[in-house]
Coordinates of C-alpha atoms and ligand atoms in Angstrom, one line a residue:
M246 CA 27.3 34.5 -13.9
N247 CA 27.3 38.7 -14.0
K248 CA 24.7 40.3 -13.3
S249 CA 23.4 42.0 -16.2
S250 CA 23.0 38.1 -16.8
F251 CA 19.5 38.1 -14.8
P252 CA 17.1 40.7 -16.9
K253 CA 18.4 37.9 -19.6
L254 CA 17.6 35.7 -17.7
Q255 CA 14.1 36.9 -16.2
F256 CA 11.3 34.9 -18.3
L257 CA 13.6 31.9 -16.9
L258 CA 13.3 32.7 -13.1
L259 CA 10.0 33.9 -13.4
A260 CA 8.8 30.7 -14.4
T261 CA 11.4 29.0 -11.8
V262 CA 10.0 31.1 -8.6
F263 CA 6.2 30.8 -10.3
M264 CA 6.9 27.0 -10.2
W265 CA 9.2 26.9 -6.5
I266 CA 7.0 29.0 -4.2
K267 CA 3.6 27.3 -6.1
T268 CA 5.2 23.4 -5.3
Y269 CA 6.5 25.2 -1.9
I270 CA 2.5 25.7 -1.5
V271 CA 1.3 22.4 -2.3
Y272 CA 3.7 21.1 -0.1
K273 CA 2.1 22.5 3.0
T274 CA -1.4 22.5 2.1
R275 CA -2.2 19.8 -0.2
F276 CA 0.3 17.2 1.5
D277 CA 0.9 16.4 4.9
I278 CA 5.0 16.0 5.5
K279 CA 5.6 15.9 9.0
I280 CA 8.2 19.2 10.0
E281 CA 9.9 18.3 12.9
S282 CA 13.0 21.2 13.0
W283 CA 13.6 24.4 11.3
M284 CA 15.8 22.5 9.5
Q285 CA 14.0 20.0 7.8
E286 CA 11.6 23.4 7.1
F287 CA 14.0 24.8 5.5
I288 CA 15.3 22.0 3.4
L289 CA 11.9 21.3 2.0
F290 CA 11.8 24.7 1.1
I291 CA 14.7 25.0 -0.7
N292 CA 13.9 21.3 -2.3
P293 CA 12.7 22.8 -5.7
L294 CA 14.5 25.1 -6.8
S295 CA 17.8 22.4 -8.0
F296 CA 15.8 20.9 -10.0
L297 CA 13.5 23.4 -11.6
L298 CA 16.5 24.9 -12.4
L299 CA 18.3 22.3 -13.6
V300 CA 15.1 21.5 -16.2
F301 CA 14.6 25.4 -17.6
G302 CA 18.5 25.7 -17.9
I303 CA 17.9 23.3 -20.7
S304 CA 16.2 26.3 -22.8
L305 CA 19.7 28.5 -22.8
F306 CA 21.4 26.1 -25.1
M307 CA 18.3 26.2 -27.5
K308 CA 18.0 28.8 -30.4
E309 CA 16.7 32.3 -29.0
K310 CA 12.8 31.5 -30.8
R311 CA 12.6 28.6 -28.6
R312 CA 13.2 28.9 -25.6
S313 CA 10.0 30.8 -24.2
G314 CA 7.6 28.0 -25.5
Y315 CA 10.4 25.3 -24.1
I316 CA 9.6 27.6 -20.3
I317 CA 5.7 27.7 -20.6
I318 CA 5.6 23.6 -21.9
V319 CA 8.7 22.6 -18.9
S320 CA 5.9 24.7 -16.8
F321 CA 3.0 22.9 -18.0
L322 CA 4.4 19.5 -17.6
S323 CA 5.8 20.5 -14.0
S324 CA 2.1 21.5 -13.6
A325 CA 0.7 18.1 -14.4
I326 CA 2.8 16.4 -12.2
L327 CA 2.4 18.5 -9.2
F328 CA -1.5 18.3 -9.9
A329 CA -1.2 14.8 -10.8
N330 CA 0.6 14.2 -6.8
V331 CA -2.0 16.4 -5.3
V332 CA -4.8 14.4 -6.9
F333 CA -3.5 10.8 -6.6
Y334 CA -2.4 11.7 -3.1
R335 CA -5.9 12.7 -1.5
F336 CA -7.1 9.0 -2.3
F337 CA -3.6 7.0 -1.5
N338 CA -1.9 9.4 0.8
D339 CA 1.0 8.5 -0.8
F340 CA 2.9 9.8 -4.2
I341 CA 2.9 8.5 -7.6
T342 CA 5.1 6.4 -8.5
I343 CA 6.4 5.0 -12.5
P344 CA 4.9 1.8 -11.9
V345 CA 1.8 3.3 -10.8
L346 CA 1.3 5.3 -13.9
L347 CA 2.3 2.6 -15.9
Q348 CA -1.4 0.1 -14.4
T349 CA -3.4 2.1 -17.3
K350 CA -5.2 -1.4 -17.0
N351 CA -6.6 0.0 -13.6
M352 CA -7.4 3.5 -14.7
A353 CA -10.5 3.2 -17.0
D354 CA -12.6 1.2 -13.3
L355 CA -10.5 3.6 -11.0
G356 CA -12.9 6.4 -13.4
S357 CA -15.3 6.9 -10.7
S358 CA -13.2 8.0 -7.9
F359 CA -11.6 10.0 -10.0
T360 CA -14.5 12.7 -10.1
E361 CA -14.4 12.1 -6.5
L362 CA -11.1 12.8 -6.1
F363 CA -10.9 16.0 -8.2
K364 CA -11.4 19.4 -7.2
F365 CA -12.1 22.2 -9.4
S366 CA -9.5 24.2 -7.0
D367 CA -6.8 21.9 -7.9
L368 CA -7.2 23.3 -11.6
L369 CA -5.2 26.8 -9.6
L370 CA -2.7 24.3 -9.9
F371 CA -1.7 25.5 -13.8
A372 CA -2.7 29.4 -13.1
D373 CA 1.1 30.4 -13.2
V374 CA 1.5 28.6 -16.8
L375 CA -0.9 30.9 -18.3
I376 CA 0.9 33.8 -16.9
L377 CA 3.3 33.2 -18.1
V378 CA 1.1 32.2 -21.3
A379 CA -0.2 35.3 -21.3
L380 CA 3.3 37.4 -21.0
Y381 CA 5.1 36.3 -23.8
F382 CA 1.6 37.0 -26.2
F383 CA 1.0 40.3 -25.4
K384 CA 4.3 41.6 -23.7
P385 CA 6.7 39.2 -25.6
N386 CA 9.7 41.5 -24.5
L387 CA 9.2 40.4 -21.6
A388 CA 9.5 37.0 -22.9
R389 CA 12.7 36.7 -24.4
I390 CA 15.1 35.0 -23.5
E391 CA 18.7 36.7 -24.7
S392 CA 21.5 35.0 -25.4
V393 CA 24.3 34.5 -22.7
S394 CA 27.8 32.8 -23.4
R395 CA 29.0 29.6 -23.0
K396 CA 31.3 30.6 -19.7
E397 CA 28.2 32.1 -18.0
R398 CA 26.2 29.0 -18.8
R399 CA 28.7 27.4 -17.3
Y400 CA 28.4 29.3 -14.1
Y401 CA 24.6 29.0 -14.2
Y402 CA 25.0 24.9 -13.9
L403 CA 28.1 25.0 -11.7
M404 CA 25.1 27.1 -8.6
V405 CA 22.5 24.9 -9.8
A406 CA 25.2 21.8 -9.0
A407 CA 26.2 23.9 -6.0
L408 CA 22.3 23.7 -4.9
F409 CA 22.1 20.6 -5.8
F410 CA 25.1 19.2 -3.5
F411 CA 23.9 21.1 -0.6
N412 CA 20.8 20.0 -0.2
L413 CA 21.5 16.7 -0.5
G414 CA 24.4 16.6 1.9
L415 CA 21.9 18.3 4.5
S416 CA 19.5 15.7 3.8
E417 CA 22.3 12.8 4.3
T418 CA 22.4 14.4 7.6
E419 CA 18.7 15.2 8.3
R420 CA 18.8 11.6 7.5
P421 CA 21.5 9.6 6.6
Q422 CA 21.5 6.7 4.2
L423 CA 18.3 8.7 2.8
L424 CA 18.5 6.9 -1.2
T425 CA 19.9 3.8 -0.1
R426 CA 18.1 3.2 2.7
T427 CA 14.4 4.7 2.6
F428 CA 11.5 3.1 2.4
D429 CA 8.8 5.5 3.0
R430 CA 8.6 8.4 0.0
E431 CA 7.3 11.2 2.3
I432 CA 11.1 11.6 3.7
L433 CA 12.4 11.2 0.4
I434 CA 9.9 14.1 -1.3
K435 CA 10.8 16.0 2.6
N436 CA 14.6 15.9 1.9
I437 CA 15.2 16.2 -2.0
G438 CA 11.7 17.8 -3.3
T439 CA 8.7 16.2 -5.2
Y440 CA 11.0 16.5 -8.8
N441 CA 14.1 14.5 -7.7
Y442 CA 12.5 11.8 -6.5
H443 CA 10.2 11.7 -10.0
I444 CA 13.9 11.5 -10.9
Y445 CA 14.6 9.0 -8.7
D446 CA 11.9 6.1 -8.6
I447 CA 13.2 6.2 -12.5
V448 CA 16.5 5.6 -11.6
L449 CA 15.4 2.8 -9.5
Q450 CA 12.8 1.6 -12.0
S451 CA 15.6 0.8 -14.8
K452 CA 17.7 -0.4 -11.7
S453 CA 15.0 -2.8 -10.5
S454 CA 14.4 -4.5 -14.3
A455 CA 18.5 -4.6 -14.0
Q456 CA 18.3 -6.6 -11.5
R457 CA 16.9 -10.0 -12.7
A458 CA 19.2 -10.2 -16.0
L459 CA 22.1 -9.6 -13.2
A460 CA 20.8 -12.0 -10.5
D461 CA 21.6 -15.8 -10.0
S462 CA 21.2 -18.7 -7.1
S463 CA 24.8 -17.6 -4.9
N464 CA 22.0 -14.8 -4.6
F465 CA 20.1 -17.0 -2.4
V466 CA 22.6 -18.2 0.8
D467 CA 22.5 -15.4 2.8
I468 CA 18.4 -15.3 2.4
E469 CA 18.0 -18.9 2.8
N470 CA 20.2 -18.9 5.8
Y471 CA 17.6 -15.8 7.2
F472 CA 15.1 -18.1 7.0
N473 CA 16.3 -21.1 9.0
A474 CA 17.6 -19.0 11.1
N475 CA 13.9 -18.0 11.9
Y476 CA 11.8 -21.4 11.3
K477 CA 9.6 -21.4 14.0
K478 CA 7.8 -24.8 14.7
P479 CA 4.1 -25.1 14.6
D480 CA 2.4 -25.8 18.3
E481 CA 1.4 -29.6 18.1
E482 CA -3.1 -28.9 18.7
M483 CA -2.9 -26.5 16.0
F484 CA -1.0 -28.7 12.9
N485 CA -3.1 -30.5 10.7
I486 CA -6.2 -29.0 12.6
A487 CA -7.5 -28.4 9.1
N488 CA -6.5 -31.6 7.8
G489 CA -9.0 -32.0 4.9
K490 CA -10.9 -29.4 5.7
N491 CA -11.4 -26.5 3.2
I492 CA -10.2 -23.2 3.2
I493 CA -12.6 -20.4 3.7
L494 CA -10.6 -16.9 2.7
V495 CA -12.3 -13.4 3.4
S496 CA -11.2 -10.6 1.9
L497 CA -13.2 -7.3 4.4
E498 CA -12.5 -4.8 1.7
S499 CA -11.6 -1.7 3.8
T500 CA -11.9 -3.1 6.7
Q501 CA -9.9 -1.6 9.5
S502 CA -10.3 -3.0 13.3
F503 CA -11.4 0.2 14.8
V504 CA -15.2 -0.5 13.7
I505 CA -14.8 -3.7 15.4
N506 CA -17.1 -3.8 19.3
E507 CA -17.3 0.0 17.6
T508 CA -21.1 2.3 17.9
V509 CA -22.5 5.2 16.2
N510 CA -26.2 6.5 18.5
G511 CA -25.7 3.4 20.4
E512 CA -25.5 0.9 17.1
E513 CA -22.9 -1.7 16.7
I514 CA -21.1 -0.8 13.4
T515 CA -20.5 -4.5 13.1
P516 CA -22.8 -6.9 15.0
F517 CA -22.3 -9.9 13.6
L518 CA -18.8 -9.8 13.0
N519 CA -19.0 -8.9 16.9
D520 CA -20.5 -12.1 17.5
L521 CA -18.7 -14.0 15.6
I522 CA -15.6 -13.4 17.1
E523 CA -17.0 -14.5 20.3
D524 CA -17.1 -18.6 18.4
S525 CA -14.0 -17.5 16.6
Y526 CA -9.9 -16.6 17.0
Y527 CA -9.5 -13.0 17.2
Y528 CA -6.0 -11.3 16.9
E529 CA -7.2 -7.6 17.4
N530 CA -3.3 -6.5 16.9
F531 CA -3.2 -7.7 13.7
Y532 CA -1.6 -5.5 10.7
H533 CA -2.0 -5.2 7.2
Q534 CA 1.4 -4.7 5.2
T535 CA 0.1 -3.4 2.3
A536 CA 0.9 0.0 0.2
Q537 CA 0.6 1.0 -4.0
G538 CA -0.8 -2.7 -4.5
K539 CA -3.9 -2.4 -2.4
T540 CA -5.8 -5.6 -2.1
S541 CA -4.0 -7.0 -4.2
D542 CA -0.8 -6.4 -2.0
S543 CA -2.7 -8.3 0.2
E544 CA -3.3 -11.4 -1.9
F545 CA 0.4 -11.2 -2.9
I546 CA 1.1 -11.3 1.4
L547 CA -1.1 -13.9 2.2
D548 CA 0.0 -15.6 -0.7
N549 CA 3.4 -16.0 -0.7
S550 CA 4.4 -14.3 3.3
L551 CA 6.9 -12.4 1.5
Y552 CA 6.4 -8.7 1.4
P553 CA 4.5 -6.3 -1.4
L554 CA 6.9 -3.7 -3.3
G555 CA 7.4 -0.3 -1.8
R556 CA 6.6 1.0 -4.8
G557 CA 3.2 -0.2 -8.0
A558 CA 2.2 -3.0 -6.8
V559 CA 4.1 -6.5 -7.5
F560 CA 0.9 -8.6 -9.1
F561 CA 1.3 -5.9 -12.0
T562 CA 5.0 -5.4 -11.5
H563 CA 6.0 -8.8 -11.5
G564 CA 3.1 -11.3 -12.8
S565 CA 5.2 -13.6 -14.3
N566 CA 7.4 -14.0 -11.9
E567 CA 8.3 -17.7 -10.1
F568 CA 6.6 -18.5 -6.6
T569 CA 6.0 -20.6 -4.2
A570 CA 2.5 -20.3 -3.4
T571 CA 0.1 -21.4 -1.2
P572 CA -2.6 -22.5 -3.9
E573 CA 0.7 -24.0 -6.0
I574 CA 1.5 -25.8 -2.4
I575 CA -1.7 -27.4 -1.5
K576 CA -2.3 -28.8 -4.6
E577 CA 0.2 -31.7 -3.8
F578 CA -1.6 -32.0 -1.3
G579 CA -5.2 -32.7 -3.6
Y580 CA -6.3 -29.0 -2.5
Y581 CA -8.5 -27.2 -5.3
S582 CA -7.7 -23.9 -5.3
S583 CA -9.6 -20.7 -6.3
V584 CA -10.9 -16.7 -6.3
L585 CA -13.9 -15.0 -6.3
H586 CA -14.5 -11.8 -7.2
A587 CA -17.4 -9.6 -8.9
N588 CA -15.1 -7.6 -10.8
N589 CA -13.0 -7.9 -14.1
K590 CA -10.0 -10.5 -14.6
S591 CA -7.8 -7.9 -15.7
F592 CA -8.1 -6.0 -12.7
W593 CA -4.6 -5.7 -11.1
N594 CA -3.5 -8.1 -13.1
R595 CA -5.3 -11.3 -11.2
D596 CA -6.1 -13.2 -15.0
I597 CA -1.8 -13.3 -14.7
M598 CA -0.8 -13.5 -11.3
Y599 CA -3.2 -15.6 -10.3
E600 CA -1.0 -18.6 -13.2
S601 CA 2.2 -17.6 -11.8
L602 CA 0.5 -18.2 -7.8
G603 CA -0.8 -22.0 -9.3
Y604 CA -4.9 -21.4 -8.7
D605 CA -7.4 -23.5 -10.2
K606 CA -9.9 -21.2 -11.6
F607 CA -10.9 -17.6 -11.8
F608 CA -14.6 -16.4 -10.7
D609 CA -14.5 -13.4 -12.1
I610 CA -17.4 -10.9 -13.4
E611 CA -18.6 -13.2 -16.1
S612 CA -19.3 -15.8 -13.7
Y613 CA -21.6 -13.3 -11.2
E614 CA -24.9 -12.5 -12.3
V615 CA -24.7 -8.6 -12.5
N616 CA -26.9 -5.9 -12.8
E617 CA -28.1 -2.2 -12.1
E618 CA -30.4 -3.3 -9.2
N619 CA -27.6 -5.4 -7.5
S620 CA -25.1 -3.1 -8.0
V621 CA -23.8 -0.1 -5.9
G622 CA -20.5 2.1 -6.8
W623 CA -17.8 -0.7 -7.5
G624 CA -20.0 -3.2 -9.2
L625 CA -21.9 -6.4 -7.5
K626 CA -23.6 -5.5 -3.7
D627 CA -21.5 -7.8 -1.6
K628 CA -25.0 -9.8 -0.1
E629 CA -25.6 -10.5 -3.7
F630 CA -21.9 -11.5 -4.0
F631 CA -21.8 -13.6 -1.0
E632 CA -25.2 -15.1 -2.7
Q633 CA -23.5 -16.5 -5.0
S634 CA -20.6 -17.1 -4.5
V635 CA -21.7 -20.1 -2.3
D636 CA -23.6 -21.8 -5.4
L637 CA -20.4 -21.4 -7.5
M638 CA -18.3 -23.0 -4.2
K639 CA -20.7 -26.0 -4.4
T640 CA -19.5 -26.4 -8.2
Q641 CA -15.9 -27.1 -6.7
P642 CA -14.5 -30.1 -5.7
Q643 CA -13.2 -30.7 -2.1
P644 CA -11.3 -30.2 -0.6
F645 CA -10.8 -26.6 -1.6
Y646 CA -9.1 -23.2 -0.6
S647 CA -11.6 -19.9 -1.8
K648 CA -10.3 -16.7 -1.8
L649 CA -13.4 -14.5 -1.9
I650 CA -12.8 -10.5 -2.2
T651 CA -15.3 -8.0 -1.1
L652 CA -16.1 -4.9 -2.6
T653 CA -18.7 -3.2 -1.4
N654 CA -16.8 -1.6 1.9
H655 CA -14.5 0.6 -1.3
F656 CA -14.6 4.1 -1.6
P657 CA -16.0 6.0 -1.9
F658 CA -18.3 4.2 0.0
E659 CA -21.9 4.3 -1.7
L660 CA -24.8 2.5 -0.1
G661 CA -27.7 3.2 -1.3
E662 CA -31.1 4.0 1.1
E663 CA -32.7 0.7 1.3
D664 CA -29.2 -0.9 2.6
K665 CA -28.3 1.7 5.5
Q666 CA -29.2 -0.6 8.5
I667 CA -26.4 2.7 10.4
D668 CA -26.2 6.4 10.7
E669 CA -23.9 7.9 9.0
L670 CA -21.0 9.9 11.3
D671 CA -21.3 13.3 11.3
T672 CA -17.7 14.6 11.6
R673 CA -16.2 17.1 8.7
S674 CA -15.1 13.4 6.7
K675 CA -17.8 12.6 4.1
T676 CA -15.7 9.8 3.4
L677 CA -15.7 8.9 7.1
N678 CA -19.1 9.5 7.8
R679 CA -20.4 7.3 4.4
Y680 CA -18.0 4.5 5.3
I681 CA -20.0 3.2 8.5
P682 CA -22.8 2.8 6.9
T683 CA -20.9 0.7 4.3
V684 CA -18.7 -0.9 6.9
R685 CA -22.1 -1.8 8.5
Y686 CA -23.9 -3.7 5.3
Q687 CA -21.4 -5.7 4.9
D688 CA -21.3 -7.0 8.2
E689 CA -25.0 -7.9 7.2
A690 CA -23.6 -9.5 3.7
V691 CA -21.1 -11.7 5.8
K692 CA -24.1 -13.0 8.2
H693 CA -25.9 -14.1 5.4
F694 CA -22.6 -15.6 3.5
I695 CA -22.4 -17.5 6.9
Q696 CA -26.2 -18.7 7.1
K697 CA -25.7 -20.3 3.2
L698 CA -23.1 -21.5 3.8
K699 CA -24.4 -23.6 6.1
D700 CA -27.5 -24.4 4.2
E701 CA -25.3 -25.5 1.3
G702 CA -23.7 -28.0 3.6
L703 CA -20.4 -26.2 3.4
Y704 CA -19.6 -24.2 6.9
E705 CA -18.9 -27.6 9.2
N706 CA -16.3 -29.0 6.7
S707 CA -14.9 -25.5 6.2
I708 CA -12.6 -23.1 8.0
L709 CA -13.7 -19.5 7.4
I710 CA -10.6 -16.5 7.8
F711 CA -11.6 -13.1 7.8
Y712 CA -9.5 -10.3 7.7
G713 CA -9.3 -6.8 6.2
D714 CA -7.2 -5.9 3.3
H715 CA -5.9 -2.4 3.7
Y716 CA -7.2 0.8 5.6
G717 CA -10.5 2.4 4.6
I718 CA -9.4 5.8 5.4
S719 CA -6.4 7.2 5.0
E720 CA -4.5 9.7 7.2
N721 CA -6.4 12.7 5.2
H722 CA -8.7 11.5 7.7
N723 CA -7.0 12.3 10.5
V724 CA -8.9 15.4 11.8
A725 CA -12.1 13.8 11.4
M726 CA -11.0 10.2 12.6
G727 CA -9.3 12.0 15.9
E728 CA -13.1 13.3 16.3
F729 CA -15.1 10.4 15.9
L730 CA -12.0 8.6 18.3
G731 CA -11.8 11.7 21.1
K732 CA -8.4 11.8 20.7
E733 CA -5.7 13.7 18.5
I734 CA -4.6 11.3 16.3
T735 CA -0.3 11.5 16.4
P736 CA 1.7 8.9 14.0
F737 CA 1.4 6.5 16.4
D738 CA -2.1 6.3 16.1
S739 CA -1.2 6.3 12.4
V740 CA 0.0 3.4 12.7
Q741 CA -2.0 1.4 14.5
L742 CA -4.8 2.6 12.9
Q743 CA -3.1 -0.3 9.9
R744 CA -4.7 -3.1 12.2
V745 CA -7.8 -4.8 9.9
P746 CA -9.5 -7.5 11.9
L747 CA -8.3 -11.0 11.6
I748 CA -11.0 -13.8 13.0
I749 CA -10.0 -17.2 12.7
H750 CA -13.4 -19.2 12.8
I751 CA -13.4 -23.3 13.2
P752 CA -16.8 -25.1 13.8
G753 CA -16.3 -27.2 16.6
V754 CA -13.3 -25.8 17.5
T755 CA -13.5 -22.2 18.5
D756 CA -16.9 -22.0 19.8
G757 CA -18.1 -21.1 22.6
E758 CA -15.7 -20.9 25.6
N759 CA -13.2 -22.0 23.6
S760 CA -13.0 -18.6 21.6
K761 CA -9.6 -16.6 22.2
L762 CA -8.8 -13.4 22.5
I763 CA -5.4 -13.1 21.2
S764 CA -3.1 -9.3 21.3
D765 CA -0.2 -10.6 20.3
V766 CA 1.6 -8.6 16.8
A767 CA 1.2 -10.5 13.9
G768 CA 0.3 -9.1 10.4
Q769 CA -0.8 -10.4 7.0
I770 CA 2.8 -12.2 6.1
D771 CA 2.6 -14.7 9.1
L772 CA -1.6 -16.1 7.4
K773 CA 0.7 -18.6 4.7
P774 CA 2.7 -20.9 7.6
T775 CA -0.4 -20.5 9.5
I776 CA -2.3 -22.5 7.2
L777 CA -0.3 -24.9 5.6
H778 CA 0.4 -25.7 9.4
M779 CA -2.9 -25.8 10.1
L780 CA -3.2 -28.9 6.9
G781 CA -0.4 -30.1 8.5
I782 CA 1.6 -29.3 5.9
N783 CA 6.1 -28.6 6.5
T784 CA 7.0 -26.1 6.2
K785 CA 10.9 -25.7 6.8
N786 CA 12.0 -25.3 3.7
D787 CA 8.9 -23.3 2.5
I788 CA 9.8 -19.3 1.2
H789 CA 8.1 -17.4 4.2
F790 CA 8.8 -14.0 6.1
G791 CA 5.9 -14.9 8.8
T792 CA 5.7 -17.2 11.4
D793 CA 2.7 -19.2 12.2
L794 CA 0.2 -17.8 14.6
F795 CA 0.2 -20.6 16.6
S796 CA 3.5 -21.1 17.3
G797 CA 5.0 -21.4 20.7
Q798 CA 7.5 -19.6 19.0
K799 CA 5.8 -16.2 17.4
V800 CA 8.3 -13.3 17.7
S801 CA 5.4 -10.7 18.5
F802 CA 7.0 -8.3 15.2
T803 CA 5.4 -6.9 12.6
V804 CA 6.7 -5.2 10.3
L805 CA 4.8 -2.4 7.6
R806 CA 6.0 -1.9 4.7
D807 CA 7.3 1.7 4.6
G808 CA 9.6 0.4 7.8
S809 CA 7.6 1.0 10.2
F810 CA 7.1 -2.1 13.1
I811 CA 5.4 -2.7 15.3
T812 CA 6.5 -5.0 18.4
D813 CA 4.4 -5.7 22.1
D814 CA 6.3 -2.8 24.3
Y815 CA 6.6 0.0 20.9
V816 CA 5.5 0.8 17.4
Y817 CA 8.1 2.8 15.5
T818 CA 6.9 4.9 12.7
K819 CA 8.7 8.2 11.2
S820 CA 12.4 7.6 12.5
T821 CA 10.7 8.2 16.5
C822 CA 10.3 5.6 19.0
Y823 CA 6.9 5.5 21.0
D824 CA 6.1 3.6 23.9
K825 CA 3.1 1.6 22.9
E826 CA 1.4 1.6 26.6
T827 CA 0.8 5.5 25.9
G828 CA 1.7 6.5 23.2
E829 CA 4.9 9.1 24.3
E830 CA 7.4 9.8 22.2
I831 CA 11.2 7.8 24.1
E832 CA 14.4 6.9 23.5
E833 CA 15.2 5.5 20.0
S834 CA 17.4 3.1 22.0
N835 CA 14.0 0.8 23.2
C836 CA 13.5 0.2 19.0
E837 CA 16.5 0.1 18.3
P838 CA 17.2 -3.9 18.1
Y839 CA 14.7 -4.3 16.1
F840 CA 15.9 -2.2 13.2
D841 CA 18.1 -4.5 11.7
K842 CA 15.3 -7.8 11.3
A843 CA 12.9 -5.1 9.9
S844 CA 15.0 -3.6 7.1
R845 CA 16.6 -7.0 6.5
E846 CA 13.0 -8.9 6.2
L847 CA 11.6 -5.4 3.5
E848 CA 15.5 -5.3 1.9
Y849 CA 15.4 -9.4 1.3
S850 CA 11.6 -9.3 0.6
D851 CA 12.5 -7.4 -2.2
Q852 CA 15.6 -8.8 -3.3
I853 CA 13.5 -12.6 -4.2
I854 CA 10.8 -10.1 -5.8
Y855 CA 12.8 -8.3 -8.1
G856 CA 15.7 -10.4 -9.0
D857 CA 13.2 -13.0 -9.2
L858 CA 15.1 -15.5 -7.1
L859 CA 12.4 -19.0 -6.3
R860 CA 13.2 -19.3 -9.6
F861 CA 16.8 -20.6 -8.3
Y862 CA 15.1 -22.3 -5.2
E863 CA 14.6 -26.0 -4.9
G864 CA 14.8 -26.7 -1.7
T865 CA 11.1 -27.2 -1.6
T866 CA 9.8 -30.8 -0.7
Y867 CA 6.2 -30.5 0.9
N868 CA 5.9 -34.4 0.3
E869 CA 8.0 -35.3 3.6
E870 CA 6.3 -38.3 5.9
L871 CA 3.7 -35.9 7.7
E872 CA 5.1 -37.6 10.9
N873 CA 8.4 -35.3 10.4
A874 CA 6.4 -32.2 10.4
I875 CA 7.5 -31.5 13.8
K876 CA 10.5 -30.6 14.7
Ligands
LIG1860 C1 -11.2 -4.7 -7.0 C2 -11.2 -4.8 -6.0 C3 -10.3 -3.3 -5.2 O1 -11.1 -5.1 -7.9 O2 -9.6 -5.4 -5.8 O3 -9.6 -3.0 -4.9 P1 -8.8 -1.7 -4.0 O4 -8.8 -0.3 -4.7 O5 -9.2 -1.9 -3.0 O6 -6.7 -2.2 -4.2
LIG1861 MN1 -8.8 -3.5 -1.4

C-alpha cells in the first residue's frame, strides 16, 4: 500500500484504532487476564488488530457510499460483543460461547441477575461508535473512504494476513498446541484475542456438530481400554451398605468449603453442617468440576461420571444423547428416581435431559406452593422447599433415589431481614458480604430438613449426601475474598477455593466416633461409582471416569474442567505447578506425570459426548450376581 492510501482509509483506520484501544482497555480493566511477561503483554496488545482490520477492510469491496455506514455498523456490533462479554464476565468470570448464547430459555429467568450485573459505565463502550456517527453526519469529508485499487486492496489483505500469522506464531511459541489442547478460554483470549476467539468458537461449534455424524463404534475402543485399565475395586465393607435404602442427594447451591467451620464475628456460618460433619464422612478436599453449565453441569457429572463440556451446558447442547446414568441403572434394581427443584422445568433444559438420564419423576415448580411470602431472590425459600419436598418424597415408592436442588443461596444472594441470622461481611464486595447470611440461612434450612425427615419416618432408612454444586464467589471477588481470608489470593488459592463440601451421612453407620474427616483429593465425578457400589451394584462394565471414594485403590487426583488438576502434593493451574503444602510455584516437571491423565480424561469425555458414543455401547450388564461384584 502506498502512502497516499492512508488518507483514503482514514475513517476505516480511525474506527480500527478506536476498537483496538478500547478492547485493550477492556482487557486490562474488566477482565482478569494474568500476564507473566512482556511478550504476553505485547501479544495481548496486538491481538485484536488483525481481526479488526479484516472485518473493517471488507468495506473496501463495497460501493463507496456504503463504506462508512458499514464501518459504523461493524463498530457497533463489535462493541456489542465486547459489552456482552463484559457483563457476562462479571458473574461467570468467563467468556461467552455460542452454546451459552443459544440458551435463550434461561435468559428470562436470568433477568434479575442481569440488572445486578449491568453497570451504566458499561455504556461507555459505545462512545467511539457515537463519535463515528457524529463524524459521518457532521464531517462527511472525514468519514469518506475513497476508492482503492485492486492492488492496494491486495496489499492491505497481505498485511492483515501477515499480522495474523505473526500474532499466532508468537502465541504458539508462548503456548504450544494452543488451538488443539486448550480448555482454558482465558488463555485463548490472551493469545488470539477476543474477536478471533469468537470465530474459533464458531469453528468448534460446527466441528462438534459434525462429530456426531462421523462417529462410529470404533471410536470407543481406546476409551473402553482406558476405563478397563482404571477400574478400581470397591471396599468390601462399604460395598452394598446402602442396599435397599433410599439415597437422598442434596445440592447445596453455590456452597464452597471455605464457609465450613468458619466464623464471622464469633458466629459459625454453618453451625448445623459443622455438627452434621461430626456424624458423617466429610471430604475436605472435594472439588466441583463444573463449567458454563453451573448447577446443571454438577448434576450431569454426578449422574454420569462424565465431565461436562468446556463450552456451553451439556444439558442444553446434548440433551438427547444416549447416557447410562445412575437413575437408569438403578431402575433395574427396583429403585424409583426423582428430582425435586422449585424452578421452571425447562430451566437448564432439565425436562428433556431428565428423560435422557432415566429419571422417573421431576417435581418442578408446579408441584410446589410458591407465593410472594415464601419466596426470595430466585424463588421458593429453602426452608419451605425442604418442608414441601419431604411431603412429596413421602408419596414416592421406596427405595428411591432423590435429588433435591436448593436455590436461596444463589447470586445475587438476597435474603429478607427476618431470615438473617448472621452479620454480613464488611469487605469491598457486596456479593461476598451478602453470601454469608444466605449460606447461614441454607444451613438452618438443612437442619429443618433433617428434622422433618425424622418426623416423617424417612430418615432411618436413607443415606444422605450433601454436596456443593459449584462456586458462589467468582474470582472477580478475589480481593475481597483475600480480605476475608486474610491472605492474597493467588491462582493456587483460586483452585483451592473450588473445593465444595461433600458430606455422606449414613444413619447408624457414620455417627459419632465412626465419623471420618477424609483428606483424599476427590471430585464430583467420583460420586456415581461410589453410590453404585454402596448400592451393591457392580461397575466393572459401567462407563465412568471417577473412582469409588471408598475404594482402597483410589488415586488422589482430580481434574477441573479448565484443565487444572490437583493431587495430594501438587496443584497445576494456568500453566504453573504449585506445591500444595506451601502454595509456592515449583518446577513444572513435578506436575508433568499427570499431564497425560488430565488431558486424556477431558478429551475422552468430550469424544463420548460430542460423538454421542454411548449409543454404541452395549457392554453394560448390571444384573450380574452380586457375589461376583467384588473382584
Ligand atoms: C436454577 C438453579 C440455579 O434452576 O439450578 O442454577 P445455576 O445458575 O446455579 O446454574
Ligand atoms: Mn447452582
